[in-house]
PDB file of C-alpha atoms in Angstrom:
ATOM      1  CA  MET A   1      -0.146  -2.707  13.574  1.00 73.00           C
ATOM      2  CA  SER A   2      -1.097  -6.221  12.373  1.00 87.00           C
ATOM      3  CA  ILE A   3      -0.390  -7.408   8.543  1.00 92.00           C
ATOM      4  CA  PRO A   4      -4.040  -7.236   7.466  1.00 90.00           C
ATOM      5  CA  GLY A   5      -4.520  -3.647   8.973  1.00 91.00           C
ATOM      6  CA  ALA A   6      -1.352  -2.433   7.439  1.00 93.00           C
ATOM      7  CA  VAL A   7      -2.747  -3.769   4.073  1.00 94.00           C
ATOM      8  CA  ALA A   8      -5.928  -1.883   4.305  1.00 94.00           C
ATOM      9  CA  GLU A   9      -4.055   1.100   5.354  1.00 94.00           C
ATOM     10  CA  LEU A  10      -2.018   1.056   1.908  1.00 96.00           C
ATOM     11  CA  ASN A  11      -5.166   0.378   0.098  1.00 96.00           C
ATOM     12  CA  LYS A  12      -6.568   3.205   1.202  1.00 95.00           C
ATOM     13  CA  GLU A  13      -3.400   5.569   0.371  1.00 96.00           C
ATOM     14  CA  ILE A  14      -3.432   4.072  -2.949  1.00 96.00           C
ATOM     15  CA  ASP A  15      -7.018   4.819  -3.245  1.00 96.00           C
ATOM     16  CA  ARG A  16      -6.141   8.377  -2.087  1.00 96.00           C
ATOM     17  CA  LEU A  17      -3.443   8.872  -4.810  1.00 96.00           C
ATOM     18  CA  THR A  18      -5.247   7.409  -7.390  1.00 95.00           C
ATOM     19  CA  ARG A  19      -7.783   9.737  -6.838  1.00 94.00           C
ATOM     20  CA  ILE A  20      -5.514  12.745  -6.846  1.00 94.00           C
ATOM     21  CA  ARG A  21      -3.609  11.583  -9.833  1.00 93.00           C
ATOM     22  CA  ASP A  22      -6.676  11.283 -11.781  1.00 93.00           C
ATOM     23  CA  SER A  23      -7.893  14.864 -10.610  1.00 92.00           C
ATOM     24  CA  LEU A  24      -4.665  16.301 -11.568  1.00 92.00           C
ATOM     25  CA  SER A  25      -4.499  14.774 -15.073  1.00 89.00           C
ATOM     26  CA  GLN A  26      -8.235  15.721 -15.984  1.00 87.00           C
ATOM     27  CA  GLY A  27      -6.754  19.473 -14.524  1.00 80.00           C
ATOM     28  CA  ALA A  28      -3.798  19.065 -16.960  1.00 72.00           C
ATOM     29  CA  ALA A  29      -5.500  17.956 -19.820  1.00 68.00           C
ATOM     30  CA  GLY A  30      -8.016  20.451 -19.611  1.00 61.00           C
ATOM     31  CA  ALA A  31      -5.829  23.516 -19.131  1.00 54.00           C
ATOM     32  CA  SER A  32      -2.733  22.879 -21.388  1.00 51.00           C
ATOM     33  CA  GLN A  33      -3.723  19.826 -23.085  1.00 49.00           C
ATOM     34  CA  LEU A  34      -0.781  17.940 -21.265  1.00 46.00           C
ATOM     35  CA  VAL A  35      -0.555  14.299 -21.521  1.00 47.00           C
ATOM     36  CA  LEU A  36       0.857  12.483 -18.288  1.00 46.00           C
ATOM     37  CA  THR A  37       3.154   9.411 -19.797  1.00 49.00           C
ATOM     38  CA  GLN A  38       4.431   8.072 -16.377  1.00 50.00           C
ATOM     39  CA  PRO A  39       1.879   6.173 -14.030  1.00 51.00           C
ATOM     40  CA  ALA A  40       1.814   7.323 -10.693  1.00 52.00           C
ATOM     41  CA  VAL A  41       2.495   3.618  -9.290  1.00 53.00           C
ATOM     42  CA  SER A  42       5.683   2.111 -10.401  1.00 52.00           C
ATOM     43  CA  GLN A  43       5.224  -1.357 -11.809  1.00 53.00           C
ATOM     44  CA  ALA A  44       7.534  -4.368 -10.541  1.00 54.00           C
ATOM     45  CA  GLY A  45      10.503  -4.897 -12.674  1.00 58.00           C
ATOM     46  CA  ALA A  46      14.090  -4.108 -12.677  1.00 60.00           C
ATOM     47  CA  PRO A  47      14.978  -0.999 -11.115  1.00 63.00           C
ATOM     48  CA  LYS A  48      15.861   1.889 -12.903  1.00 70.00           C
ATOM     49  CA  LYS A  49      19.159   3.691 -11.999  1.00 71.00           C
ATOM     50  CA  ARG A  50      19.166   7.079 -11.017  1.00 69.00           C
ATOM     51  CA  LYS A  51      21.613   9.847 -12.824  1.00 72.00           C
ATOM     52  CA  TYR A  52      23.073  11.929 -10.038  1.00 68.00           C
ATOM     53  CA  VAL A  53      24.407  15.614 -11.585  1.00 69.00           C
ATOM     54  CA  ARG A  54      26.318  17.430  -9.433  1.00 66.00           C
ATOM     55  CA  SER A  55      24.738  20.924  -8.780  1.00 64.00           C
ATOM     56  CA  ALA A  56      26.410  24.060  -9.423  1.00 60.00           C
ATOM     57  CA  LYS A  57      26.044  25.214  -5.782  1.00 61.00           C
ATOM     58  CA  THR A  58      28.247  22.045  -4.012  1.00 56.00           C
ATOM     59  CA  ALA A  59      30.858  22.480  -7.079  1.00 52.00           C
ATOM     60  CA  ALA A  60      31.384  26.203  -6.139  1.00 53.00           C
ATOM     61  CA  LYS A  61      33.186  26.251  -2.740  1.00 55.00           C
ATOM     62  CA  THR A  62      34.764  29.420  -0.979  1.00 56.00           C
ATOM     63  CA  PRO A  63      38.644  28.332  -0.512  1.00 56.00           C
ATOM     64  CA  ALA A  64      37.916  28.884   3.675  1.00 57.00           C
ATOM     65  CA  LYS A  65      35.700  25.794   3.650  1.00 55.00           C
ATOM     66  CA  ASN A  66      38.631  23.434   1.815  1.00 55.00           C
ATOM     67  CA  SER A  67      41.297  24.446   4.088  1.00 58.00           C
ATOM     68  CA  VAL A  68      42.196  21.824   6.119  1.00 58.00           C
ATOM     69  CA  PRO A  69      42.336  23.140   9.988  1.00 60.00           C
ATOM     70  CA  ALA A  70      45.972  22.441  11.987  1.00 65.00           C
ATOM     71  CA  LYS A  71      45.853  19.567  14.419  1.00 68.00           C
ATOM     72  CA  LYS A  72      46.538  20.482  17.813  1.00 66.00           C
ATOM     73  CA  THR A  73      49.181  18.277  19.880  1.00 71.00           C
ATOM     74  CA  THR A  74      48.806  16.580  23.035  1.00 72.00           C
ATOM     75  CA  ALA A  75      50.826  18.970  24.787  1.00 71.00           C
ATOM     76  CA  ALA A  76      48.625  21.874  23.553  1.00 71.00           C
ATOM     77  CA  LYS A  77      45.124  20.291  24.081  1.00 69.00           C
ATOM     78  CA  LYS A  78      45.913  19.206  28.100  1.00 68.00           C
ATOM     79  CA  SER A  79      47.352  23.108  28.756  1.00 68.00           C
ATOM     80  CA  ALA A  80      44.179  24.463  26.696  1.00 65.00           C
ATOM     81  CA  LEU A  81      41.997  22.180  29.220  1.00 63.00           C
ATOM     82  CA  VAL A  82      43.883  23.192  32.345  1.00 61.00           C
ATOM     83  CA  LYS A  83      43.498  26.970  31.176  1.00 61.00           C
ATOM     84  CA  ALA A  84      39.726  26.281  30.974  1.00 61.00           C
ATOM     85  CA  THR A  85      39.299  24.484  34.096  1.00 64.00           C
ATOM     86  CA  ALA A  86      41.694  26.469  36.558  1.00 62.00           C
ATOM     87  CA  PRO A  87      40.259  27.665  39.699  1.00 68.00           C
ATOM     88  CA  VAL A  88      38.456  31.010  40.267  1.00 71.00           C
ATOM     89  CA  LYS A  89      40.329  32.918  43.020  1.00 78.00           C
ATOM     90  CA  LYS A  90      38.312  33.033  46.306  1.00 81.00           C
ATOM     91  CA  ARG A  91      37.034  35.828  47.685  1.00 82.00           C
ATOM     92  CA  GLU A  92      38.961  37.588  50.473  1.00 88.00           C
ATOM     93  CA  ILE A  93      36.640  38.396  53.542  1.00 89.00           C
ATOM     94  CA  SER A  94      38.061  41.387  55.895  1.00 92.00           C
ATOM     95  CA  ALA A  95      38.187  40.570  59.390  1.00 93.00           C
ATOM     96  CA  ALA A  96      35.583  42.721  60.353  1.00 94.00           C
ATOM     97  CA  THR A  97      33.148  41.033  57.982  1.00 94.00           C
ATOM     98  CA  ARG A  98      34.460  37.227  59.324  1.00 94.00           C
ATOM     99  CA  LYS A  99      33.549  38.631  62.846  1.00 95.00           C
ATOM    100  CA  LYS A 100      30.228  40.224  61.967  1.00 96.00           C
ATOM    101  CA  MET A 101      29.162  36.478  60.118  1.00 95.00           C
ATOM    102  CA  SER A 102      30.644  34.780  63.408  1.00 96.00           C
ATOM    103  CA  ASP A 103      28.225  36.475  65.229  1.00 96.00           C
ATOM    104  CA  ALA A 104      25.392  36.155  63.398  1.00 96.00           C
ATOM    105  CA  ALA A 105      25.971  32.607  62.814  1.00 96.00           C
ATOM    106  CA  LYS A 106      26.308  32.569  67.339  1.00 96.00           C
ATOM    107  CA  ALA A 107      23.133  34.115  67.215  1.00 96.00           C
ATOM    108  CA  ARG A 108      21.481  31.690  64.785  1.00 95.00           C
ATOM    109  CA  ALA A 109      22.285  28.892  67.027  1.00 95.00           C
ATOM    110  CA  ALA A 110      21.277  30.112  70.213  1.00 94.00           C
ATOM    111  CA  THR A 111      17.970  31.128  68.941  1.00 94.00           C
ATOM    112  CA  LYS A 112      17.662  27.630  67.347  1.00 92.00           C
ATOM    113  CA  ALA A 113      18.622  26.327  70.498  1.00 92.00           C
ATOM    114  CA  GLU A 114      16.096  28.042  72.693  1.00 92.00           C
ATOM    115  CA  ALA A 115      13.483  26.960  70.505  1.00 90.00           C
ATOM    116  CA  ALA A 116      14.382  23.963  71.156  1.00 88.00           C
ATOM    117  CA  LYS A 117      13.773  23.891  74.672  1.00 79.00           C
TER     118      LYS A 117
END
């Protein structure tokens, strides 16, 4: 986006926010006689420091969250890795099933050879 385009977009946004601020200040003044003392757009000047306050939720932690997990040794990590990647035992096929599979494969090959002729 070009700089003049960005400036135009920002001016539109400032106008929109100004209208919202004005409508809110009119509604607040009419309803509860509240006076808004802080401007919506901050003026250029020395930035104010924020005061950070710790909330009650972060101060009260459970003991389980505070405990530090024990570190695993390199040997323990390697053995865990070997256990996780251990090969699965292959299926055992009976001799009769192996013969049926062989015969079926020979029949498919013969059919394919006949079709190729």
